[in-house]
Amino acid sequence: MPRKPVETYELDREVFQRLKQGKDTFDDWQGAASGIGDYVASWGVERFWAMSRSPILRGGETSKEKDENEGRRYFAWGVAREVLCKIVGNDLRIRQDMTTEEFQNRFRDLEFNQQVLLTDLLMEISETIQFWTMRLKDARESKIEP
């Protein structure tokens, strides 16, 4: 049985719910959120994966000793990685906690069409993140609860 395509509202809901978790540190990450799609288009999915894991230490903790703002800067990038894995993780055997090396090995083992699908989906996720980041910013400036 063919798998149904990703519904837009599911993607919106997944992204919005995760971004809302970072509303207290919004100023730290909102600027970097808009660069995800450009970064993927310029540098590729493998480098995106490495950047999205930048603030994560071995064992899954976030770096506290380094500049905390730098770690929080990539919050939206982590959201993109999490949503990507939620949508295609089971089918493509990609987990959000994979190290960069594990992801690179898995990505290279995918068929070309699967690599393209992953890249296209990540671009769509990045656009969705941009949309909801701007809505969160509008709500914040209007002092309304998102």
C-alpha positions as a Markdown table, in Angstrom:
| # | Residue | x | y | z |
|---|---|---|---|---|
| 1 | Met | 0.0 | 0.0 | 0.0 |
| 2 | Pro | 1.6 | 3.4 | -1.0 |
| 3 | Arg | 2.2 | 5.8 | 1.8 |
| 4 | Lys | 0.1 | 8.9 | 1.8 |
| 5 | Pro | 1.9 | 12.2 | 1.1 |
| 6 | Val | 2.7 | 14.6 | 4.0 |
| 7 | Glu | -0.3 | 16.8 | 4.7 |
| 8 | Thr | 0.5 | 20.5 | 5.0 |
| 9 | Tyr | -1.4 | 20.9 | 8.2 |
| 10 | Glu | 0.6 | 18.0 | 9.8 |
| 11 | Leu | 3.8 | 19.8 | 8.9 |
| 12 | Asp | 2.5 | 23.1 | 10.2 |
| 13 | Arg | 1.3 | 21.5 | 13.4 |
| 14 | Glu | 4.6 | 19.7 | 14.0 |
| 15 | Val | 6.7 | 22.8 | 13.4 |
| 16 | Phe | 4.5 | 25.2 | 15.3 |
| 17 | Gln | 4.3 | 22.9 | 18.4 |
| 18 | Arg | 8.1 | 22.6 | 18.5 |
| 19 | Leu | 8.8 | 26.2 | 17.9 |
| 20 | Lys | 6.5 | 27.3 | 20.7 |
| 21 | Gln | 8.7 | 25.4 | 23.1 |
| 22 | Gly | 11.5 | 27.9 | 22.4 |
| 23 | Lys | 9.4 | 31.1 | 22.7 |
| 24 | Asp | 11.3 | 32.0 | 25.9 |
| 25 | Thr | 14.6 | 32.1 | 24.0 |
| 26 | Phe | 13.0 | 33.5 | 20.8 |
| 27 | Asp | 15.5 | 36.4 | 20.5 |
| 28 | Asp | 18.4 | 33.9 | 20.5 |
| 29 | Trp | 17.2 | 31.7 | 17.6 |
| 30 | Gln | 14.8 | 33.6 | 15.4 |
| 31 | Gly | 17.5 | 35.2 | 13.3 |
| 32 | Ala | 19.1 | 31.9 | 12.5 |
| 33 | Ala | 15.8 | 30.3 | 11.7 |
| 34 | Ser | 15.5 | 32.1 | 8.4 |
| 35 | Gly | 18.8 | 30.7 | 7.1 |
| 36 | Ile | 18.0 | 27.0 | 7.1 |
| 37 | Gly | 16.7 | 26.7 | 3.5 |
| 38 | Asp | 19.6 | 28.8 | 2.1 |
| 39 | Tyr | 22.1 | 26.7 | 4.0 |
| 40 | Val | 20.6 | 23.5 | 2.7 |
| 41 | Ala | 20.5 | 24.8 | -0.9 |
| 42 | Ser | 24.2 | 26.0 | -0.7 |
| 43 | Trp | 25.8 | 23.3 | 1.4 |
| 44 | Gly | 23.6 | 20.3 | 1.4 |
| 45 | Val | 21.7 | 18.1 | 3.9 |
| 46 | Glu | 24.8 | 16.5 | 5.4 |
| 47 | Arg | 26.3 | 19.9 | 6.5 |
| 48 | Phe | 22.8 | 21.0 | 7.7 |
| 49 | Trp | 22.7 | 17.9 | 9.9 |
| 50 | Ala | 26.1 | 18.8 | 11.4 |
| 51 | Met | 25.0 | 22.4 | 12.1 |
| 52 | Ser | 21.7 | 21.4 | 13.6 |
| 53 | Arg | 23.6 | 19.2 | 16.1 |
| 54 | Ser | 26.2 | 21.9 | 16.9 |
| 55 | Pro | 25.1 | 22.7 | 20.4 |
| 56 | Ile | 24.6 | 19.0 | 21.3 |
| 57 | Leu | 27.2 | 17.2 | 23.4 |
| 58 | Arg | 27.8 | 13.4 | 23.5 |
| 59 | Gly | 25.0 | 11.9 | 25.4 |
| 60 | Gly | 22.5 | 14.4 | 24.1 |
| 61 | Glu | 22.9 | 17.3 | 26.5 |
| 62 | Thr | 23.2 | 20.9 | 25.3 |
| 63 | Ser | 26.4 | 22.7 | 26.0 |
| 64 | Lys | 26.1 | 25.0 | 29.0 |
| 65 | Glu | 29.8 | 26.0 | 29.3 |
| 66 | Lys | 30.0 | 27.5 | 25.8 |
| 67 | Asp | 28.2 | 30.6 | 25.1 |
| 68 | Glu | 24.6 | 29.7 | 25.8 |
| 69 | Asn | 23.2 | 32.1 | 23.2 |
| 70 | Glu | 25.3 | 30.3 | 20.5 |
| 71 | Gly | 23.8 | 27.0 | 21.5 |
| 72 | Arg | 20.3 | 28.3 | 21.5 |
| 73 | Arg | 20.9 | 30.0 | 18.1 |
| 74 | Tyr | 20.4 | 26.6 | 16.4 |
| 75 | Phe | 17.1 | 25.8 | 18.2 |
| 76 | Ala | 15.1 | 26.1 | 15.0 |
| 77 | Trp | 17.7 | 24.0 | 13.1 |
| 78 | Gly | 17.1 | 21.2 | 15.7 |
| 79 | Val | 13.3 | 21.6 | 15.1 |
| 80 | Ala | 13.9 | 21.1 | 11.4 |
| 81 | Arg | 15.9 | 17.9 | 12.1 |
| 82 | Glu | 13.3 | 16.6 | 14.5 |
| 83 | Val | 10.4 | 17.2 | 12.1 |
| 84 | Leu | 12.3 | 15.7 | 9.2 |
| 85 | Cys | 12.9 | 12.5 | 11.3 |
| 86 | Lys | 9.3 | 12.4 | 12.5 |
| 87 | Ile | 8.0 | 12.4 | 8.9 |
| 88 | Val | 10.5 | 10.1 | 7.1 |
| 89 | Gly | 12.5 | 8.6 | 10.0 |
| 90 | Asn | 10.8 | 5.1 | 10.0 |
| 91 | Asp | 10.8 | 4.7 | 6.3 |
| 92 | Leu | 14.3 | 5.9 | 5.7 |
| 93 | Arg | 15.7 | 4.7 | 9.1 |
| 94 | Ile | 16.9 | 8.2 | 10.1 |
| 95 | Arg | 16.8 | 9.2 | 13.8 |
| 96 | Gln | 17.1 | 12.7 | 15.2 |
| 97 | Asp | 19.8 | 11.6 | 17.6 |
| 98 | Met | 22.1 | 10.2 | 14.9 |
| 99 | Thr | 25.6 | 11.6 | 15.0 |
| 100 | Thr | 26.8 | 13.5 | 11.9 |
| 101 | Glu | 28.9 | 10.5 | 10.9 |
| 102 | Glu | 25.9 | 8.1 | 11.3 |
| 103 | Phe | 23.7 | 10.4 | 9.3 |
| 104 | Gln | 26.3 | 10.8 | 6.5 |
| 105 | Asn | 26.6 | 7.0 | 6.2 |
| 106 | Arg | 22.9 | 6.5 | 6.1 |
| 107 | Phe | 22.3 | 9.4 | 3.6 |
| 108 | Arg | 24.9 | 7.9 | 1.3 |
| 109 | Asp | 23.2 | 4.5 | 1.4 |
| 110 | Leu | 19.9 | 6.0 | 0.3 |
| 111 | Glu | 18.8 | 5.8 | -3.3 |
| 112 | Phe | 19.1 | 9.0 | -5.3 |
| 113 | Asn | 15.3 | 9.7 | -5.3 |
| 114 | Gln | 15.3 | 9.2 | -1.5 |
| 115 | Gln | 18.1 | 11.8 | -1.1 |
| 116 | Val | 16.2 | 14.2 | -3.3 |
| 117 | Leu | 13.0 | 13.6 | -1.3 |
| 118 | Leu | 14.8 | 14.3 | 1.9 |
| 119 | Thr | 16.3 | 17.5 | 0.6 |
| 120 | Asp | 13.0 | 18.7 | -0.8 |
| 121 | Leu | 11.2 | 17.9 | 2.4 |
| 122 | Leu | 13.9 | 19.7 | 4.4 |
| 123 | Met | 13.4 | 22.8 | 2.2 |
| 124 | Glu | 9.6 | 22.6 | 2.8 |
| 125 | Ile | 10.2 | 22.3 | 6.6 |
| 126 | Ser | 12.5 | 25.4 | 6.5 |
| 127 | Glu | 9.8 | 27.4 | 4.8 |
| 128 | Thr | 7.3 | 26.3 | 7.4 |
| 129 | Ile | 9.7 | 27.3 | 10.1 |
| 130 | Gln | 10.1 | 30.7 | 8.6 |
| 131 | Phe | 6.4 | 31.2 | 8.4 |
| 132 | Trp | 5.7 | 30.2 | 12.0 |
| 133 | Thr | 8.8 | 32.1 | 13.3 |
| 134 | Met | 7.3 | 35.3 | 11.8 |
| 135 | Arg | 3.8 | 34.5 | 13.3 |
| 136 | Leu | 5.5 | 34.0 | 16.7 |
| 137 | Lys | 7.3 | 37.3 | 16.2 |
| 138 | Asp | 4.0 | 39.0 | 15.3 |
| 139 | Ala | 2.2 | 37.5 | 18.2 |
| 140 | Arg | 5.0 | 38.6 | 20.6 |
| 141 | Glu | 5.0 | 42.1 | 19.3 |
| 142 | Ser | 1.2 | 42.3 | 19.6 |
| 143 | Lys | 1.5 | 40.8 | 23.1 |
| 144 | Ile | -1.0 | 37.9 | 22.3 |
| 145 | Glu | -0.5 | 34.3 | 23.1 |
| 146 | Pro | 0.4 | 32.2 | 20.0 |
